[in-house]
């Protein structure tokens, strides 16, 4: 067998259709040049089975998660700043945090932490918003390339209604956006694509938006922005642009609604707007957790899909307080139950009608949103999202056997694999993820980020800041250096057992 060909045997869970969870049990998946070359049952692959062994019982593969809305520089304050409405939240927390990335040493350190955290949580693909200034965004692209994640990345543009120290001239913004596109495409890294990123209508003049749309057309890039996300934003746009009926109408006039556009939130979109976006092939990133904090409505996933809209799932860090797509999936289910509860409350009765159930989704639909839905939103459905032949092998090796304090949940005698897998979706976390694969390469195994470890071992790029020990944040207490941790960390006495103790079998790396 060729060196670039390998195989896995075990159970593979994926969602080939909305609401359909398929378990490929005792299957063999052959990966060649990063792509799935064959999927068969073990009894059809006797020769392969002599070469490759079984995975541990209780371990499964699931497609890598696709996060369609992340503000990379906001990771710095994730989990805080939950006390303001959107427009004030931007002024108080977001703009100062993003502006601080002009410190390029800090940008190196923070972005390494960001990408490693997302990979550790199973996010193999992310659609990132960067910051206003060009240089930190180049560092973000370099970091993603170095660590092996798949990503769509954009330099944020904003030329009005912004702080004096965090705003750009229209021409400068268009020039820097083009420089960013050239830099990213010049890497010729098939995992990373550039994106045009007008922040949202209130901070972007028509001249800027039209100029960015022209760049997207010229270079064939993705586009991302925010649309109809809360009352404050919608009312602001109505005051600024009374000549347009909605956010969607503004974006249409500016040329920003394309088949490669992802608009975040959309909780206040009308049916007419949704149908218009669907006709353009534009997708919406559903961000349920941040909608609870900063939005004023619930997004109706089933309804939007029924109108033909492409829908992915997003964490919306830092408006969303969890950098985990498992959390986003759970919140998507909760969002749907809130819609049901609202309908019941409005009815004033105690009878749940079939119509009240139409918005409800389960963990199966949520998993589809986090994989296939995200792939469709990013125009990658022919590359990732399921374990179909011809797709690239972006996958997570999940272990559900961790018990007690070693894992986030317990399993019990008599539970079948479907029950254990559902427990993982509803209760699991990064401890359950043994290995993370992107394009057929293991980018994280245990505590080791494999591609970075190989770079450091070879001594290549030793002069680059990421190859050096990560500097501590100014005035910060010493912390574990996750940004440059390349092998299993040593536990302090009393927290990790005896030195040299053997790791539990369920945690051992698969070879």
Coordinates of C-alpha atoms in Angstrom, one line a residue:
X1 CA 0.0 0.0 0.0
X2 CA 1.3 3.5 -0.9
X3 CA 2.8 5.6 1.8
X4 CA 0.1 8.2 1.3
X5 CA -2.7 5.6 1.6
X6 CA -4.1 4.4 4.9
X7 CA -7.3 3.0 6.3
X8 CA -9.5 3.0 9.4
X9 CA -11.9 0.3 10.6
X10 CA -14.7 1.0 13.0
X11 CA -18.0 2.9 13.2
X12 CA -18.5 6.1 11.3
X13 CA -21.4 8.4 12.2
X14 CA -22.5 11.0 9.7
X15 CA -25.7 12.8 8.5
X16 CA -26.0 12.4 4.7
X17 CA -29.5 14.0 4.8
X18 CA -31.1 16.5 7.2
X19 CA -32.4 14.6 10.2
X20 CA -30.9 11.3 9.1
X21 CA -28.1 9.9 11.3
X22 CA -26.3 7.0 9.6
X23 CA -24.0 4.6 11.3
X24 CA -21.5 2.8 9.1
X25 CA -20.7 0.0 11.5
X26 CA -17.6 -2.2 11.2
X27 CA -16.7 -0.2 8.1
X28 CA -13.3 0.3 6.5
X29 CA -12.6 3.8 5.1
X30 CA -9.5 4.0 2.8
X31 CA -7.9 7.4 2.5
X32 CA -5.6 8.2 -0.4
X33 CA -3.9 11.6 -0.9
X34 CA -6.2 13.0 1.7
X35 CA -9.4 11.9 0.1
X36 CA -11.7 9.0 0.9
X37 CA -11.0 6.5 -1.8
X38 CA -13.2 3.6 -0.7
X39 CA -15.8 2.8 2.0
X40 CA -16.6 -0.9 2.5
X41 CA -17.4 -3.4 5.1
X42 CA -14.7 -5.3 7.0
X43 CA -15.5 -8.6 5.5
X44 CA -15.0 -7.1 2.0
X45 CA -11.6 -5.8 3.0
X46 CA -9.8 -8.8 4.5
X47 CA -6.5 -7.8 3.0
X48 CA -6.7 -4.4 4.6
X49 CA -7.7 -5.9 7.9
X50 CA -4.5 -7.9 8.0
X51 CA -2.6 -4.6 7.8
X52 CA -4.8 -2.3 9.9
X53 CA -6.4 -3.1 13.2
X54 CA -9.6 -2.4 14.9
X55 CA -10.2 0.9 16.7
X56 CA -10.9 0.6 20.4
X57 CA -14.4 -0.5 21.4
X58 CA -16.5 2.6 22.1
X59 CA -14.6 4.8 19.7
X60 CA -16.2 6.3 16.6
X61 CA -15.5 8.7 13.8
X62 CA -17.6 11.7 13.0
X63 CA -17.0 14.4 10.3
X64 CA -15.0 17.4 11.5
X65 CA -17.2 20.3 12.7
X66 CA -17.6 23.4 10.5
X67 CA -18.0 26.7 12.3
X68 CA -19.4 29.3 9.8
X69 CA -19.0 32.4 12.1
X70 CA -16.0 33.2 14.3
X71 CA -14.5 36.6 15.2
X72 CA -10.9 35.5 15.6
X73 CA -9.6 38.6 17.6
X74 CA -12.6 38.5 19.9
X75 CA -11.4 35.2 21.3
X76 CA -9.4 37.3 23.7
X77 CA -12.5 38.2 25.7
X78 CA -14.6 35.1 25.1
X79 CA -16.8 34.3 28.1
X80 CA -16.9 37.9 29.3
X81 CA -18.7 41.0 28.3
X82 CA -22.3 39.7 28.5
X83 CA -23.8 42.8 30.0
X84 CA -24.5 45.0 26.9
X85 CA -26.7 45.1 23.9
X86 CA -25.0 44.7 20.5
X87 CA -24.2 48.3 19.6
X88 CA -22.9 49.2 23.0
X89 CA -21.1 45.9 23.3
X90 CA -19.1 46.7 20.1
X91 CA -17.9 50.0 21.5
X92 CA -17.2 48.7 25.0
X93 CA -15.5 45.4 24.3
X94 CA -15.1 44.5 20.6
X95 CA -13.4 47.4 19.0
X96 CA -10.8 47.8 21.8
X97 CA -10.0 44.1 21.8
X98 CA -9.7 44.0 18.0
X99 CA -7.6 47.1 17.9
X100 CA -5.1 45.6 20.3
X101 CA -4.0 43.1 17.7
X102 CA -1.8 45.9 16.2
X103 CA 0.6 44.5 18.7
X104 CA 1.9 41.8 16.4
X105 CA 3.7 39.8 19.1
X106 CA 0.3 39.6 20.9
X107 CA -1.4 38.6 17.7
X108 CA 1.0 35.7 17.2
X109 CA 0.4 34.4 20.7
X110 CA -3.4 34.9 20.7
X111 CA -4.0 33.4 17.3
X112 CA -2.0 30.3 18.2
X113 CA -4.2 29.8 21.2
X114 CA -7.4 30.4 19.2
X115 CA -6.6 27.9 16.4
X116 CA -5.4 25.3 18.8
X117 CA -8.5 25.7 21.0
X118 CA -10.8 25.3 18.0
X119 CA -9.0 22.3 16.7
X120 CA -9.0 20.8 20.2
X121 CA -12.8 21.2 20.2
X122 CA -13.2 19.5 16.9
X123 CA -13.5 22.4 14.5
X124 CA -11.7 21.3 11.4
X125 CA -13.1 24.2 9.3
X126 CA -13.8 27.8 10.4
X127 CA -15.0 30.9 8.7
X128 CA -13.0 33.7 10.5
X129 CA -13.5 37.4 10.7
X130 CA -10.1 39.0 11.3
X131 CA -9.5 42.6 12.5
X132 CA -9.3 46.0 10.7
X133 CA -5.5 46.2 10.2
X134 CA -3.8 44.2 7.5
X135 CA -0.8 42.7 9.3
X136 CA -2.5 40.8 12.1
X137 CA -4.7 39.1 9.5
X138 CA -1.6 37.8 7.7
X139 CA -0.5 36.3 11.0
X140 CA -3.9 34.6 11.4
X141 CA -3.5 33.0 8.0
X142 CA 0.0 31.9 8.8
X143 CA -1.1 30.4 12.0
X144 CA -4.0 28.5 10.4
X145 CA -1.6 27.2 7.7
X146 CA 1.0 26.1 10.3
X147 CA -1.5 24.2 12.5
X148 CA -3.4 22.5 9.7
X149 CA -6.9 23.8 10.0
X150 CA -9.1 24.5 7.1
X151 CA -10.5 28.0 7.0
X152 CA -12.1 30.9 5.1
X153 CA -10.5 34.1 6.4
X154 CA -11.4 37.7 5.9
X155 CA -9.9 41.1 6.8
X156 CA -12.6 43.2 8.4
X157 CA -13.5 46.4 6.6
X158 CA -15.3 49.5 8.2
X159 CA -15.0 53.1 7.1
X160 CA -17.8 54.9 9.1
X161 CA -19.4 55.1 12.5
X162 CA -16.4 53.6 14.2
X163 CA -13.9 54.7 16.8
X164 CA -11.3 57.2 15.6
X165 CA -8.5 54.8 16.3
X166 CA -10.3 51.8 14.7
X167 CA -11.6 53.0 11.3
X168 CA -10.1 53.1 7.8
X169 CA -10.4 55.4 4.8
X170 CA -12.5 53.8 2.0
X171 CA -9.6 53.6 -0.5
X172 CA -7.2 52.2 2.1
X173 CA -9.7 49.5 3.1
X174 CA -10.2 48.3 -0.4
X175 CA -6.4 48.4 -1.0
X176 CA -5.7 46.4 2.1
X177 CA -8.5 43.9 1.4
X178 CA -6.9 43.2 -2.0
X179 CA -3.5 42.8 -0.5
X180 CA -5.0 40.3 1.9
X181 CA -6.5 38.3 -0.9
X182 CA -3.3 38.3 -2.9
X183 CA -1.3 37.2 0.2
X184 CA -3.7 34.4 1.1
X185 CA -4.1 33.1 -2.5
X186 CA -0.4 33.4 -3.0
X187 CA 0.2 30.7 -0.4
X188 CA -1.5 28.2 -2.7
X189 CA -2.7 26.3 0.4
X190 CA -5.8 24.4 -0.6
X191 CA -7.1 24.5 3.0
X192 CA -7.2 28.3 3.2
X193 CA -9.4 30.7 1.2
X194 CA -9.7 34.5 1.5
X195 CA -12.9 36.3 2.1
X196 CA -14.3 39.8 1.6
X197 CA -15.6 41.0 5.0
X198 CA -17.6 44.2 5.3
X199 CA -18.3 44.1 9.0
X200 CA -22.0 45.2 8.7
X201 CA -24.0 47.9 7.1
X202 CA -23.8 50.5 9.9
X203 CA -19.9 50.6 9.6
X204 CA -19.6 50.4 5.9
X205 CA -20.3 53.1 3.3
X206 CA -21.9 52.1 0.0
X207 CA -18.7 53.0 -1.7
X208 CA -16.8 50.6 0.4
X209 CA -19.3 47.8 0.0
X210 CA -19.4 48.2 -3.8
X211 CA -15.6 48.3 -3.9
X212 CA -15.4 45.1 -1.9
X213 CA -18.0 43.4 -4.0
X214 CA -15.9 44.2 -7.1
X215 CA -12.9 42.5 -5.4
X216 CA -14.9 39.4 -4.6
X217 CA -16.0 39.2 -8.3
X218 CA -12.4 39.8 -9.5
X219 CA -10.8 37.2 -7.4
X220 CA -13.7 34.7 -6.9
X221 CA -13.7 35.0 -3.2
X222 CA -16.2 34.3 -0.4
X223 CA -18.1 37.1 1.2
X224 CA -19.2 37.4 4.8
X225 CA -21.1 39.9 6.9
X226 CA -24.0 40.3 9.4
X227 CA -27.7 40.6 8.4
X228 CA -30.9 41.5 10.3
X229 CA -29.4 40.4 13.6
X230 CA -31.1 42.5 16.3
X231 CA -33.5 45.4 16.7
X232 CA -30.7 47.9 17.3
X233 CA -28.8 47.0 14.1
X234 CA -32.0 46.8 12.0
X235 CA -33.3 50.2 13.2
X236 CA -29.9 51.7 12.6
X237 CA -29.9 50.6 9.0
X238 CA -33.4 51.9 8.5
X239 CA -32.4 55.3 9.7
X240 CA -29.2 55.4 7.6
X241 CA -30.8 53.9 4.5
X242 CA -34.6 54.6 4.4
X243 CA -34.6 54.1 0.7
X244 CA -34.1 50.4 1.2
X245 CA -36.7 48.0 2.6
X246 CA -34.3 45.8 4.5
X247 CA -30.7 44.7 5.1
X248 CA -31.1 42.2 2.3
X249 CA -32.1 45.0 -0.1
X250 CA -29.0 47.0 0.8
X251 CA -26.6 44.1 0.3
X252 CA -28.3 43.2 -3.0
X253 CA -27.8 46.8 -4.3
X254 CA -24.2 46.6 -3.2
X255 CA -23.6 43.4 -5.1
X256 CA -22.7 41.4 -2.0
X257 CA -25.3 38.6 -2.2
X258 CA -23.7 35.7 -4.1
X259 CA -23.5 31.9 -4.0
X260 CA -20.3 32.3 -1.9
X261 CA -21.8 34.7 0.7
X262 CA -22.5 33.7 4.3
X263 CA -24.6 36.2 6.3
X264 CA -24.6 35.7 10.1
X265 CA -27.7 35.6 12.3
X266 CA -30.7 36.6 10.1
X267 CA -33.1 36.4 13.1
X268 CA -35.2 39.3 11.8
X269 CA -35.2 38.4 8.1
X270 CA -38.7 38.4 6.5
X271 CA -39.8 35.4 4.4
X272 CA -39.3 37.6 1.3
X273 CA -35.7 38.3 2.3
X274 CA -35.1 34.6 3.0
X275 CA -36.4 33.7 -0.4
X276 CA -34.3 36.4 -2.0
X277 CA -31.1 35.1 -0.3
X278 CA -32.0 31.5 -1.3
X279 CA -32.4 32.6 -4.9
X280 CA -28.9 34.2 -4.8
X281 CA -27.5 31.0 -3.2
X282 CA -26.5 33.0 -0.1
X283 CA -26.3 31.1 3.2
X284 CA -27.1 32.1 6.8
X285 CA -24.9 31.2 9.7
X286 CA -27.2 30.3 12.6
X287 CA -25.6 31.4 15.8
X288 CA -28.0 30.4 18.6
X289 CA -25.9 31.1 21.6
X290 CA -25.0 34.7 20.6
X291 CA -28.5 35.3 19.5
X292 CA -29.6 34.6 23.1
X293 CA -27.2 37.3 24.3
X294 CA -27.2 39.9 21.6
X295 CA -30.1 39.1 19.3
X296 CA -33.8 39.9 19.8
X297 CA -35.3 36.9 18.1
X298 CA -35.0 33.2 17.4
X299 CA -33.9 31.9 14.0
X300 CA -36.3 29.4 12.6
X301 CA -34.0 26.8 11.1
X302 CA -36.6 24.4 9.7
X303 CA -38.6 27.2 8.2
X304 CA -35.6 28.8 6.5
X305 CA -34.5 25.4 5.1
X306 CA -38.0 24.8 3.8
X307 CA -37.8 28.1 1.9
X308 CA -34.6 26.9 0.2
X309 CA -32.0 28.7 2.3
X310 CA -28.6 27.2 3.0
X311 CA -28.0 27.2 6.7
X312 CA -24.8 26.5 8.6
X313 CA -24.0 26.7 12.3
X314 CA -21.7 29.2 14.1
X315 CA -20.3 29.8 17.6
X316 CA -20.0 33.6 16.9
X317 CA -17.1 33.9 19.3
X318 CA -17.1 36.2 21.3
X319 CA -20.8 37.1 21.1
X320 CA -21.2 33.4 21.7
X321 CA -19.5 32.6 24.9
X322 CA -18.4 29.0 24.0
X323 CA -15.7 28.3 21.4
X324 CA -17.2 24.8 20.8
X325 CA -19.4 23.5 18.0
X326 CA -20.7 20.9 20.4
X327 CA -22.1 23.8 22.4
X328 CA -23.5 25.4 19.3
X329 CA -25.3 22.2 18.4
X330 CA -26.9 22.0 21.8
X331 CA -28.0 25.6 21.7
X332 CA -29.5 25.0 18.2
X333 CA -31.7 22.4 19.8
X334 CA -32.6 24.7 22.7
X335 CA -33.3 27.5 20.3
X336 CA -35.9 25.3 18.5
X337 CA -37.5 24.3 21.8
X338 CA -37.8 28.0 22.7
X339 CA -39.7 28.6 19.5
X340 CA -42.1 25.8 20.5
X341 CA -42.5 27.2 24.0
X342 CA -43.1 30.7 22.6
X343 CA -45.9 29.4 20.4
X344 CA -47.6 27.7 23.3
X345 CA -47.3 30.7 25.5
X346 CA -48.8 33.0 22.8
X347 CA -51.7 30.6 22.3
X348 CA -52.6 31.0 26.0
X349 CA -53.5 27.4 26.2
X350 CA -52.1 24.1 27.4
X351 CA -52.5 22.1 24.2
X352 CA -49.4 21.5 22.0
X353 CA -50.5 21.4 18.4
X354 CA -48.6 19.9 15.5
X355 CA -47.9 23.4 14.2
X356 CA -46.0 24.2 17.4
X357 CA -43.7 21.3 16.7
X358 CA -42.6 22.4 13.3
X359 CA -39.6 24.3 14.5
X360 CA -38.2 21.6 16.8
X361 CA -34.9 19.9 15.8
X362 CA -33.0 17.1 17.5
X363 CA -29.3 16.4 17.9
X364 CA -29.4 14.8 14.5
X365 CA -30.4 17.9 12.7
X366 CA -28.0 19.9 14.8
X367 CA -25.1 17.6 13.8
X368 CA -26.1 18.0 10.1
X369 CA -26.0 21.8 10.5
X370 CA -22.5 21.5 12.1
X371 CA -21.2 19.4 9.2
X372 CA -23.2 19.2 6.0
X373 CA -25.0 22.5 6.5
X374 CA -21.7 24.2 7.1
X375 CA -20.1 22.6 4.0
X376 CA -23.0 23.8 1.9
X377 CA -22.8 27.3 3.3
X378 CA -19.1 27.5 2.4
X379 CA -19.6 25.8 -1.0
X380 CA -17.5 22.8 0.2
X381 CA -20.2 20.2 0.1
X382 CA -18.3 18.3 -2.6
X383 CA -15.2 18.2 -0.3
X384 CA -16.3 17.7 3.3
X385 CA -19.2 17.0 5.6
X386 CA -19.8 13.3 5.2
X387 CA -17.8 10.1 4.7
X388 CA -18.7 9.8 1.0
X389 CA -16.1 8.5 -1.5
X390 CA -14.3 11.4 -3.1
X391 CA -14.5 13.8 -0.2
X392 CA -11.5 14.8 1.8
X393 CA -11.0 13.1 5.1
X394 CA -11.8 15.7 7.8
X395 CA -12.7 13.7 10.8
X396 CA -12.7 13.4 14.6
X397 CA -11.9 10.2 16.5
X398 CA -14.3 10.1 19.4
X399 CA -13.9 8.1 22.5
X400 CA -17.1 7.6 24.6
X401 CA -15.5 5.1 27.1
X402 CA -13.9 7.7 29.4
X403 CA -15.6 7.4 32.8
X404 CA -15.6 9.1 36.2
X405 CA -13.5 12.3 36.3
X406 CA -11.5 11.3 33.2
X407 CA -14.4 12.2 31.0
X408 CA -17.5 14.5 30.9
X409 CA -20.0 11.6 31.1
X410 CA -20.5 8.0 32.1
X411 CA -21.7 5.1 30.1
X412 CA -23.6 2.1 31.5
X413 CA -24.1 -1.5 30.7
X414 CA -26.8 -2.1 28.1
X415 CA -26.4 1.2 26.2
X416 CA -25.9 0.7 22.5
X417 CA -23.6 2.8 20.3
X418 CA -26.3 5.2 19.2
X419 CA -27.1 6.1 22.8
X420 CA -23.4 6.6 23.6
X421 CA -23.0 8.7 20.5
X422 CA -26.0 10.9 21.5
X423 CA -24.4 11.3 24.9
X424 CA -21.2 12.6 23.2
X425 CA -23.2 15.2 21.2
X426 CA -25.1 16.3 24.3
X427 CA -22.5 15.9 27.0
X428 CA -19.1 15.5 25.4
X429 CA -16.2 17.9 25.2
X430 CA -12.6 18.0 24.0
X431 CA -11.6 15.2 26.3
X432 CA -13.6 12.8 24.1
X433 CA -11.6 13.8 21.0
X434 CA -8.5 11.6 20.6
X435 CA -7.5 12.6 17.1
X436 CA -8.4 15.4 14.7
X437 CA -7.9 14.9 10.9
X438 CA -7.9 17.5 8.1
X439 CA -7.3 16.5 4.5
X440 CA -6.3 13.1 5.7
X441 CA -3.6 14.4 8.0
X442 CA -3.7 14.0 11.8
X443 CA -3.3 17.6 12.9
X444 CA -3.9 16.8 16.6
X445 CA -3.3 13.6 18.5
X446 CA -3.8 13.7 22.2
X447 CA -2.1 16.9 23.4
X448 CA 0.2 17.2 20.4
X449 CA -0.4 19.4 17.4
X450 CA 1.2 17.2 14.8
X451 CA 2.1 19.6 12.0
X452 CA 3.6 22.2 14.4
X453 CA 5.5 19.5 16.2
X454 CA 7.0 18.3 12.9
X455 CA 8.0 21.9 12.1
X456 CA 9.7 22.5 15.4
X457 CA 11.4 19.1 15.3
X458 CA 12.9 19.9 11.9
X459 CA 14.0 23.4 13.0
X460 CA 12.3 25.0 10.1
X461 CA 11.1 28.6 10.6
X462 CA 13.0 28.7 13.9
X463 CA 13.2 32.5 13.5
X464 CA 9.5 33.0 13.5
X465 CA 7.8 34.1 16.7
X466 CA 5.5 31.1 16.9
X467 CA 8.5 28.8 17.0
X468 CA 9.7 30.6 20.1
X469 CA 8.2 30.2 23.6
X470 CA 4.9 32.1 23.7
X471 CA 5.2 35.4 25.6
X472 CA 2.9 36.0 28.5
X473 CA 0.2 38.6 28.1
X474 CA 1.3 41.9 29.7
X475 CA 0.6 42.0 33.4
X476 CA -0.7 38.4 33.3
X477 CA 0.0 35.6 35.7
X478 CA 2.0 32.7 34.3
X479 CA -0.2 30.2 32.5
X480 CA 0.2 26.8 30.7
X481 CA 1.7 27.6 27.3
X482 CA -1.0 26.0 25.1
X483 CA 0.1 28.0 22.1
X484 CA 3.4 26.2 21.9
X485 CA 2.6 22.9 23.7
X486 CA 3.6 20.2 21.3
X487 CA 3.5 17.1 23.4
X488 CA 1.7 15.7 26.4
X489 CA 2.0 18.2 29.2
X490 CA 3.5 17.1 32.5
X491 CA 1.0 17.2 35.4
X492 CA 2.0 18.9 38.7
X493 CA 2.3 16.6 41.6
X494 CA -1.0 15.6 43.0
X495 CA -2.9 16.4 39.8
X496 CA -1.8 13.8 37.3
X497 CA -0.9 10.7 39.2
X498 CA 2.5 9.1 39.6
X499 CA 5.2 10.2 37.2
X500 CA 5.5 7.7 34.3
X501 CA 2.2 6.1 35.0
X502 CA 0.7 4.4 31.9
X503 CA -2.0 6.3 30.1
X504 CA -5.4 4.5 30.1
X505 CA -5.9 2.3 27.1
X506 CA -8.8 4.4 25.8
X507 CA -6.6 7.4 25.5
X508 CA -3.7 5.8 23.6
X509 CA -3.1 7.1 20.2
X510 CA -4.1 5.0 17.2
X511 CA -1.3 4.1 14.9

